[in-house]
PDB file of C-alpha atoms and ligand atoms in Angstrom:
ATOM      1  CA  MET K   1     105.575 107.405  76.712  1.00 92.00           C
ATOM      2  CA  PRO K   2     106.697 104.911  79.640  1.00 94.00           C
ATOM      3  CA  GLU K   3     110.066 103.417  79.259  1.00 97.00           C
ATOM      4  CA  LYS K   4     110.245  99.571  78.786  1.00 98.00           C
ATOM      5  CA  ASN K   5     111.282  97.129  81.817  1.00 98.00           C
ATOM      6  CA  PRO K   6     111.611  93.773  80.662  1.00 98.00           C
ATOM      7  CA  ALA K   7     113.019  93.194  84.465  1.00 98.00           C
ATOM      8  CA  ALA K   8     109.901  94.506  85.840  1.00 98.00           C
ATOM      9  CA  LEU K   9     107.423  92.643  83.520  1.00 98.00           C
ATOM     10  CA  ASP K  10     109.363  89.037  83.627  1.00 98.00           C
ATOM     11  CA  PHE K  11     109.049  89.657  87.491  1.00 98.00           C
ATOM     12  CA  LEU K  12     104.948  90.140  87.290  1.00 98.00           C
ATOM     13  CA  LEU K  13     105.023  87.064  84.589  1.00 97.00           C
ATOM     14  CA  THR K  14     107.131  84.665  86.998  1.00 96.00           C
ATOM     15  CA  ARG K  15     106.198  86.256  90.759  1.00 97.00           C
ATOM     16  CA  ARG K  16     104.906  83.769  93.371  1.00 97.00           C
ATOM     17  CA  SER K  17     103.898  83.993  96.796  1.00 97.00           C
ATOM     18  CA  ARG K  18     106.066  81.883  99.498  1.00 97.00           C
ATOM     19  CA  PRO K  19     103.697  80.032 101.957  1.00 97.00           C
ATOM     20  CA  ALA K  20     103.485  81.799 105.106  1.00 97.00           C
ATOM     21  CA  LYS K  21     104.090  78.817 107.449  1.00 96.00           C
ATOM     22  CA  THR K  22     107.619  78.162 105.746  1.00 97.00           C
ATOM     23  CA  LEU K  23     108.955  81.904 106.458  1.00 98.00           C
ATOM     24  CA  THR K  24     111.259  82.741 108.997  1.00 98.00           C
ATOM     25  CA  THR K  25     114.016  84.993 110.433  1.00 98.00           C
ATOM     26  CA  PRO K  26     115.452  87.403 108.928  1.00 98.00           C
ATOM     27  CA  VAL K  27     112.650  89.533 108.425  1.00 98.00           C
ATOM     28  CA  PRO K  28     112.843  93.059 107.256  1.00 98.00           C
ATOM     29  CA  THR K  29     114.104  95.872 109.765  1.00 98.00           C
ATOM     30  CA  ARG K  30     112.377  98.879 109.844  1.00 98.00           C
ATOM     31  CA  ASP K  31     114.258 100.572 107.252  1.00 98.00           C
ATOM     32  CA  GLU K  32     114.171  97.636 105.048  1.00 98.00           C
ATOM     33  CA  LEU K  33     110.233  97.735 105.051  1.00 98.00           C
ATOM     34  CA  THR K  34     109.867 101.316 104.415  1.00 98.00           C
ATOM     35  CA  PRO K  35     110.559 101.072 100.788  1.00 98.00           C
ATOM     36  CA  ILE K  36     107.962  98.650 101.018  1.00 99.00           C
ATOM     37  CA  LEU K  37     105.392 100.079 102.554  1.00 99.00           C
ATOM     38  CA  THR K  38     106.079 102.712 100.207  1.00 99.00           C
ATOM     39  CA  ALA K  39     105.517 100.969  97.012  1.00 98.00           C
ATOM     40  CA  ALA K  40     102.240  99.786  98.525  1.00 99.00           C
ATOM     41  CA  ALA K  41     100.923 103.477  99.492  1.00 98.00           C
ATOM     42  CA  ARG K  42     101.618 104.204  95.686  1.00 98.00           C
ATOM     43  CA  THR K  43      98.351 102.287  94.599  1.00 98.00           C
ATOM     44  CA  PRO K  44      96.000 104.095  92.435  1.00 98.00           C
ATOM     45  CA  ASP K  45      93.415 105.715  94.523  1.00 98.00           C
ATOM     46  CA  HIS K  46      90.360 107.425  93.280  1.00 98.00           C
ATOM     47  CA  GLY K  47      89.911 110.640  94.567  1.00 98.00           C
ATOM     48  CA  LYS K  48      93.215 110.494  96.657  1.00 98.00           C
ATOM     49  CA  LEU K  49      91.354 109.290  99.691  1.00 98.00           C
ATOM     50  CA  GLU K  50      93.942 107.122 100.993  1.00 98.00           C
ATOM     51  CA  PRO K  51      91.332 104.864 102.128  1.00 98.00           C
ATOM     52  CA  TRP K  52      93.901 102.687 103.923  1.00 98.00           C
ATOM     53  CA  ARG K  53      96.500 102.173 106.335  1.00 98.00           C
ATOM     54  CA  PHE K  54      99.039  99.783 107.821  1.00 99.00           C
ATOM     55  CA  ILE K  55     100.003  98.274 110.963  1.00 98.00           C
ATOM     56  CA  VAL K  56     102.992  96.723 110.851  1.00 98.00           C
ATOM     57  CA  LEU K  57     102.816  93.917 113.373  1.00 98.00           C
ATOM     58  CA  GLU K  58     106.167  92.878 115.303  1.00 98.00           C
ATOM     59  CA  ARG K  59     106.785  89.474 117.229  1.00 98.00           C
ATOM     60  CA  PRO K  60     105.244  90.692 121.000  1.00 98.00           C
ATOM     61  CA  ALA K  61     102.066  92.013 118.926  1.00 98.00           C
ATOM     62  CA  LEU K  62     101.711  88.669 116.824  1.00 98.00           C
ATOM     63  CA  LYS K  63     102.122  86.491 120.170  1.00 98.00           C
ATOM     64  CA  ARG K  64      99.215  88.784 121.506  1.00 98.00           C
ATOM     65  CA  LEU K  65      97.056  88.288 118.548  1.00 98.00           C
ATOM     66  CA  ALA K  66      97.618  84.537 118.704  1.00 98.00           C
ATOM     67  CA  ASP K  67      96.228  84.601 122.117  1.00 98.00           C
ATOM     68  CA  GLU K  68      93.515  87.041 121.290  1.00 98.00           C
ATOM     69  CA  VAL K  69      92.637  84.226 118.481  1.00 98.00           C
ATOM     70  CA  GLU K  70      92.505  81.232 120.713  1.00 98.00           C
ATOM     71  CA  MET K  71      90.041  83.439 122.935  1.00 97.00           C
ATOM     72  CA  ARG K  72      87.601  84.715 120.202  1.00 98.00           C
ATOM     73  CA  GLY K  73      87.785  80.847 118.530  1.00 98.00           C
ATOM     74  CA  ALA K  74      86.691  79.791 121.722  1.00 97.00           C
ATOM     75  CA  ALA K  75      83.901  82.170 122.452  1.00 97.00           C
ATOM     76  CA  ARG K  76      82.680  81.739 118.578  1.00 97.00           C
ATOM     77  CA  GLY K  77      82.638  77.941 119.183  1.00 97.00           C
ATOM     78  CA  GLU K  78      85.124  77.483 116.052  1.00 97.00           C
ATOM     79  CA  ALA K  79      86.382  73.887 115.782  1.00 97.00           C
ATOM     80  CA  ARG K  80      89.831  73.327 117.130  1.00 97.00           C
ATOM     81  CA  ASP K  81      91.536  72.872 113.874  1.00 98.00           C
ATOM     82  CA  ARG K  82      90.439  76.152 112.777  1.00 98.00           C
ATOM     83  CA  ILE K  83      91.358  78.021 115.909  1.00 98.00           C
ATOM     84  CA  GLU K  84      94.747  76.041 115.587  1.00 98.00           C
ATOM     85  CA  LYS K  85      95.170  77.351 111.658  1.00 98.00           C
ATOM     86  CA  VAL K  86      95.094  81.042 112.314  1.00 98.00           C
ATOM     87  CA  TYR K  87      96.656  80.885 115.815  1.00 98.00           C
ATOM     88  CA  ARG K  88      99.823  79.568 114.249  1.00 98.00           C
ATOM     89  CA  ALA K  89      99.365  81.835 111.398  1.00 98.00           C
ATOM     90  CA  PHE K  90     100.264  84.849 113.970  1.00 98.00           C
ATOM     91  CA  ALA K  91     102.123  82.820 116.685  1.00 98.00           C
ATOM     92  CA  ASP K  92     104.846  81.367 114.336  1.00 98.00           C
ATOM     93  CA  ALA K  93     104.785  84.871 112.152  1.00 98.00           C
ATOM     94  CA  HIS K  94     107.928  86.914 112.783  1.00 98.00           C
ATOM     95  CA  LEU K  95     106.524  90.187 110.812  1.00 98.00           C
ATOM     96  CA  VAL K  96     102.994  90.412 109.201  1.00 98.00           C
ATOM     97  CA  VAL K  97     101.741  93.984 107.743  1.00 99.00           C
ATOM     98  CA  ALA K  98      97.999  94.280 108.595  1.00 98.00           C
ATOM     99  CA  VAL K  99      96.574  96.425 105.462  1.00 99.00           C
ATOM    100  CA  VAL K 100      93.691  97.984 106.937  1.00 98.00           C
ATOM    101  CA  SER K 101      90.847  98.815 104.115  1.00 98.00           C
ATOM    102  CA  SER K 102      89.672 102.348 105.668  1.00 98.00           C
ATOM    103  CA  PRO K 103      87.254 104.001 103.243  1.00 98.00           C
ATOM    104  CA  LYS K 104      86.313 107.573 103.562  1.00 98.00           C
ATOM    105  CA  LEU K 105      82.813 109.360 103.322  1.00 98.00           C
ATOM    106  CA  SER K 106      82.845 110.417  99.646  1.00 98.00           C
ATOM    107  CA  GLU K 107      79.747 111.840  97.262  1.00 97.00           C
ATOM    108  CA  LYS K 108      82.177 111.093  94.619  1.00 97.00           C
ATOM    109  CA  VAL K 109      84.013 107.519  95.111  1.00 98.00           C
ATOM    110  CA  PRO K 110      81.827 104.549  96.137  1.00 98.00           C
ATOM    111  CA  GLU K 111      83.109 102.446  98.875  1.00 98.00           C
ATOM    112  CA  ILE K 112      83.326  99.547  97.099  1.00 98.00           C
ATOM    113  CA  GLU K 113      86.201 101.307  94.765  1.00 98.00           C
ATOM    114  CA  GLN K 114      87.828 102.154  98.003  1.00 98.00           C
ATOM    115  CA  VAL K 115      87.941  98.755  98.982  1.00 98.00           C
ATOM    116  CA  TYR K 116      89.141  97.488  95.722  1.00 98.00           C
ATOM    117  CA  SER K 117      92.005  99.782  96.304  1.00 98.00           C
ATOM    118  CA  ALA K 118      92.969  98.359  99.502  1.00 98.00           C
ATOM    119  CA  GLY K 119      93.036  94.909  97.685  1.00 98.00           C
ATOM    120  CA  ALA K 120      95.344  96.626  95.113  1.00 99.00           C
ATOM    121  CA  VAL K 121      97.439  98.067  97.843  1.00 99.00           C
ATOM    122  CA  CYS K 122      97.806  94.472  99.503  1.00 99.00           C
ATOM    123  CA  LEU K 123      99.203  93.334  96.067  1.00 99.00           C
ATOM    124  CA  ALA K 124     101.465  95.684  95.521  1.00 99.00           C
ATOM    125  CA  MET K 125     102.978  95.186  99.056  1.00 99.00           C
ATOM    126  CA  LEU K 126     103.492  91.574  98.249  1.00 98.00           C
ATOM    127  CA  ASN K 127     104.985  91.925  94.967  1.00 98.00           C
ATOM    128  CA  ALA K 128     107.415  94.864  96.554  1.00 99.00           C
ATOM    129  CA  ALA K 129     108.398  92.271  99.560  1.00 98.00           C
ATOM    130  CA  LEU K 130     108.994  89.745  96.630  1.00 98.00           C
ATOM    131  CA  ALA K 131     110.891  91.872  94.811  1.00 98.00           C
ATOM    132  CA  SER K 132     113.056  92.664  97.336  1.00 98.00           C
ATOM    133  CA  GLY K 133     114.065  89.044  98.031  1.00 98.00           C
ATOM    134  CA  TRP K 134     111.778  88.633 100.530  1.00 98.00           C
ATOM    135  CA  GLY K 135     109.273  85.624 100.934  1.00 98.00           C
ATOM    136  CA  ALA K 136     105.764  86.763 101.241  1.00 98.00           C
ATOM    137  CA  ASN K 137     102.052  85.723 101.393  1.00 98.00           C
ATOM    138  CA  TRP K 138      98.727  87.279 101.386  1.00 98.00           C
ATOM    139  CA  LEU K 139      96.448  85.426 104.048  1.00 98.00           C
ATOM    140  CA  SER K 140      92.993  86.397 105.649  1.00 98.00           C
ATOM    141  CA  GLY K 141      91.355  83.405 107.863  1.00 97.00           C
ATOM    142  CA  TRP K 142      88.191  83.725 109.843  1.00 98.00           C
ATOM    143  CA  ALA K 143      89.850  86.443 112.198  1.00 97.00           C
ATOM    144  CA  CYS K 144      90.038  89.166 109.636  1.00 96.00           C
ATOM    145  CA  HIS K 145      86.063  88.827 109.682  1.00 97.00           C
ATOM    146  CA  ASP K 146      85.502  88.578 113.301  1.00 98.00           C
ATOM    147  CA  ARG K 147      84.418  92.140 114.483  1.00 98.00           C
ATOM    148  CA  GLU K 148      85.477  92.092 117.971  1.00 98.00           C
ATOM    149  CA  PHE K 149      88.908  90.489 117.196  1.00 98.00           C
ATOM    150  CA  LEU K 150      89.168  93.959 114.686  1.00 98.00           C
ATOM    151  CA  ASP K 151      87.841  96.278 117.021  1.00 98.00           C
ATOM    152  CA  VAL K 152      89.431  94.753 120.279  1.00 97.00           C
ATOM    153  CA  ALA K 153      92.616  93.394 119.105  1.00 98.00           C
ATOM    154  CA  LEU K 154      93.291  95.198 116.387  1.00 98.00           C
ATOM    155  CA  GLY K 155      91.787  98.548 117.019  1.00 98.00           C
ATOM    156  CA  LEU K 156      90.067  99.331 114.053  1.00 98.00           C
ATOM    157  CA  ALA K 157      87.249 101.620 113.860  1.00 98.00           C
ATOM    158  CA  PRO K 158      83.886 100.494 113.161  1.00 98.00           C
ATOM    159  CA  GLN K 159      84.090 100.996 109.272  1.00 98.00           C
ATOM    160  CA  GLU K 160      87.513  99.550 108.636  1.00 98.00           C
ATOM    161  CA  ASN K 161      88.199  95.994 107.766  1.00 98.00           C
ATOM    162  CA  VAL K 162      91.479  93.978 107.044  1.00 98.00           C
ATOM    163  CA  ALA K 163      91.858  93.495 103.430  1.00 98.00           C
ATOM    164  CA  GLY K 164      95.017  91.328 104.289  1.00 98.00           C
ATOM    165  CA  PHE K 165      97.808  89.992 106.595  1.00 98.00           C
ATOM    166  CA  ILE K 166     100.897  90.468 104.448  1.00 99.00           C
ATOM    167  CA  HIS K 167     103.579  87.950 105.929  1.00 98.00           C
ATOM    168  CA  ILE K 168     107.072  88.765 104.901  1.00 98.00           C
ATOM    169  CA  GLY K 169     110.391  86.735 105.960  1.00 98.00           C
ATOM    170  CA  THR K 170     112.963  84.553 104.899  1.00 98.00           C
ATOM    171  CA  GLU K 171     111.940  81.734 102.633  1.00 97.00           C
ATOM    172  CA  THR K 172     113.035  78.300 103.478  1.00 96.00           C
ATOM    173  CA  MET K 173     112.265  76.271 100.756  1.00 91.00           C
ATOM    174  CA  ALA K 174     111.174  76.867  97.001  1.00 88.00           C
ATOM    175  CA  ALA K 175     107.602  77.568  96.445  1.00 87.00           C
ATOM    176  CA  PRO K 176     105.770  75.201  94.045  1.00 86.00           C
ATOM    177  CA  GLU K 177     104.645  76.607  91.033  1.00 90.00           C
ATOM    178  CA  ARG K 178     100.819  77.099  91.092  1.00 94.00           C
ATOM    179  CA  PRO K 179      98.321  76.221  87.989  1.00 95.00           C
ATOM    180  CA  ARG K 180      97.691  79.506  86.416  1.00 97.00           C
ATOM    181  CA  PRO K 181      94.415  80.654  84.977  1.00 97.00           C
ATOM    182  CA  ASP K 182      93.961  79.744  81.195  1.00 98.00           C
ATOM    183  CA  LEU K 183      93.706  82.869  79.714  1.00 98.00           C
ATOM    184  CA  ASP K 184      91.051  82.308  76.651  1.00 98.00           C
ATOM    185  CA  ALA K 185      88.415  81.065  79.423  1.00 98.00           C
ATOM    186  CA  ILE K 186      88.866  84.228  81.513  1.00 98.00           C
ATOM    187  CA  THR K 187      89.082  86.645  78.695  1.00 98.00           C
ATOM    188  CA  THR K 188      86.258  88.117  76.236  1.00 98.00           C
ATOM    189  CA  TRP K 189      87.754  90.528  73.156  1.00 98.00           C
ATOM    190  CA  MET K 190      84.940  92.716  72.475  1.00 98.00           C
ATOM    191  CA  ASP K 191      85.361  94.082  68.979  1.00 98.00           C
ATOM    192  CA  LYS K 192      81.989  95.138  68.391  1.00 96.00           C
TER     193      LYS K 192
HETATM  194  C1  FMN Q   1      92.019  88.222  99.798  1.00 52.78           C
HETATM  195  C2  FMN Q   1      93.079  86.888 100.208  1.00 52.78           C
HETATM  196  C3  FMN Q   1      93.042  86.071 101.001  1.00 52.78           C
HETATM  197  C4  FMN Q   1      93.709  84.980 101.234  1.00 52.78           C
HETATM  198  N1  FMN Q   1      93.768  84.251 102.166  1.00 52.78           N
HETATM  199  C5  FMN Q   1      94.443  82.875 102.442  1.00 52.78           C
HETATM  200  C6  FMN Q   1      94.644  82.329 103.276  1.00 52.78           C
HETATM  201  O1  FMN Q   1      94.059  82.732 104.503  1.00 52.78           O
HETATM  202  N2  FMN Q   1      95.355  81.081 103.521  1.00 52.78           N
HETATM  203  C7  FMN Q   1      96.140  80.625 102.421  1.00 52.78           C
HETATM  204  O2  FMN Q   1      96.391  79.613 102.162  1.00 52.78           O
HETATM  205  N3  FMN Q   1      95.793  81.387 100.902  1.00 52.78           N
HETATM  206  C8  FMN Q   1      94.947  82.738 100.794  1.00 52.78           C
HETATM  207  N4  FMN Q   1      95.366  83.581 100.206  1.00 52.78           N
HETATM  208  C9  FMN Q   1      95.934  82.835  98.879  1.00 52.78           C
HETATM  209  C10 FMN Q   1      97.446  83.264  98.998  1.00 52.78           C
HETATM  210  O3  FMN Q   1      97.479  84.438  98.800  1.00 52.78           O
HETATM  211  C11 FMN Q   1      97.641  83.383  97.481  1.00 52.78           C
HETATM  212  O4  FMN Q   1      96.656  83.533  96.629  1.00 52.78           O
HETATM  213  C12 FMN Q   1      98.438  81.669  97.156  1.00 52.78           C
HETATM  214  O5  FMN Q   1      99.151  81.249  97.957  1.00 52.78           O
HETATM  215  C13 FMN Q   1      99.012  82.042  95.563  1.00 52.78           C
HETATM  216  O6  FMN Q   1      99.777  82.929  95.329  1.00 52.78           O
HETATM  217  P1  FMN Q   1     100.361  83.657  94.298  1.00 52.78           P
HETATM  218  O7  FMN Q   1      99.689  83.678  93.118  1.00 52.78           O
HETATM  219  O8  FMN Q   1     101.208  84.892  94.678  1.00 52.78           O
HETATM  220  O9  FMN Q   1     101.643  82.848  93.960  1.00 52.78           O
HETATM  221  C14 FMN Q   1      94.201  84.791 100.150  1.00 52.78           C
HETATM  222  C15 FMN Q   1      94.258  85.519  98.740  1.00 52.78           C
HETATM  223  C16 FMN Q   1      93.677  86.699  98.667  1.00 52.78           C
HETATM  224  C17 FMN Q   1      93.682  87.468  97.442  1.00 52.78           C
END
């Protein structure tokens, strides 16, 4: 039987993200980030396919990606405020981990299960960062779904996608609590 771990349960019952735009320096060093990535890579993975990988975006890369967003946004005809929002998410960030969903050919494991696993990796990374005392936030944005941005700016293969950009840093203000789901409304107890 697993041992009870009330501290871990309490963490899961009270955890909350810190908005990316409120995060600042310092950010984890490469050594400090390693256990966070290790915890994320411990995510359930049907068939041990490792259908995900990480791209750690440090400051120069984030600045470059912000410029790419500016160019792609204009090319796509995105509204100025939509470009600005995604531009700022990269330009103002100090450390972001792109969790890449990287499904493998498999007769046994449907692709959708591999994509679910990539989503679970994002949550595991977010939680590991929060549990390490960092502020963290899982973001996406239109660039996440722009094929040219993914292929050219991030160097993804055609079958790969970004499951999430995990922003990690030092929090500057307390995050407001967020209304949480009504458990009764989302839970069906099936007893026959
Ligand atoms: C796949 C995914 C993408 C998200 N993208 C964004 C985003 O681009 N911008 C944003 O403000 N929140 C986004 N969120 C929501 C936040 O990550 C998060 O759910 C919210 O801040 C509350 O977090 P908490 O439940 O950990 O407190 C996204 C969430 C998920 C699961």
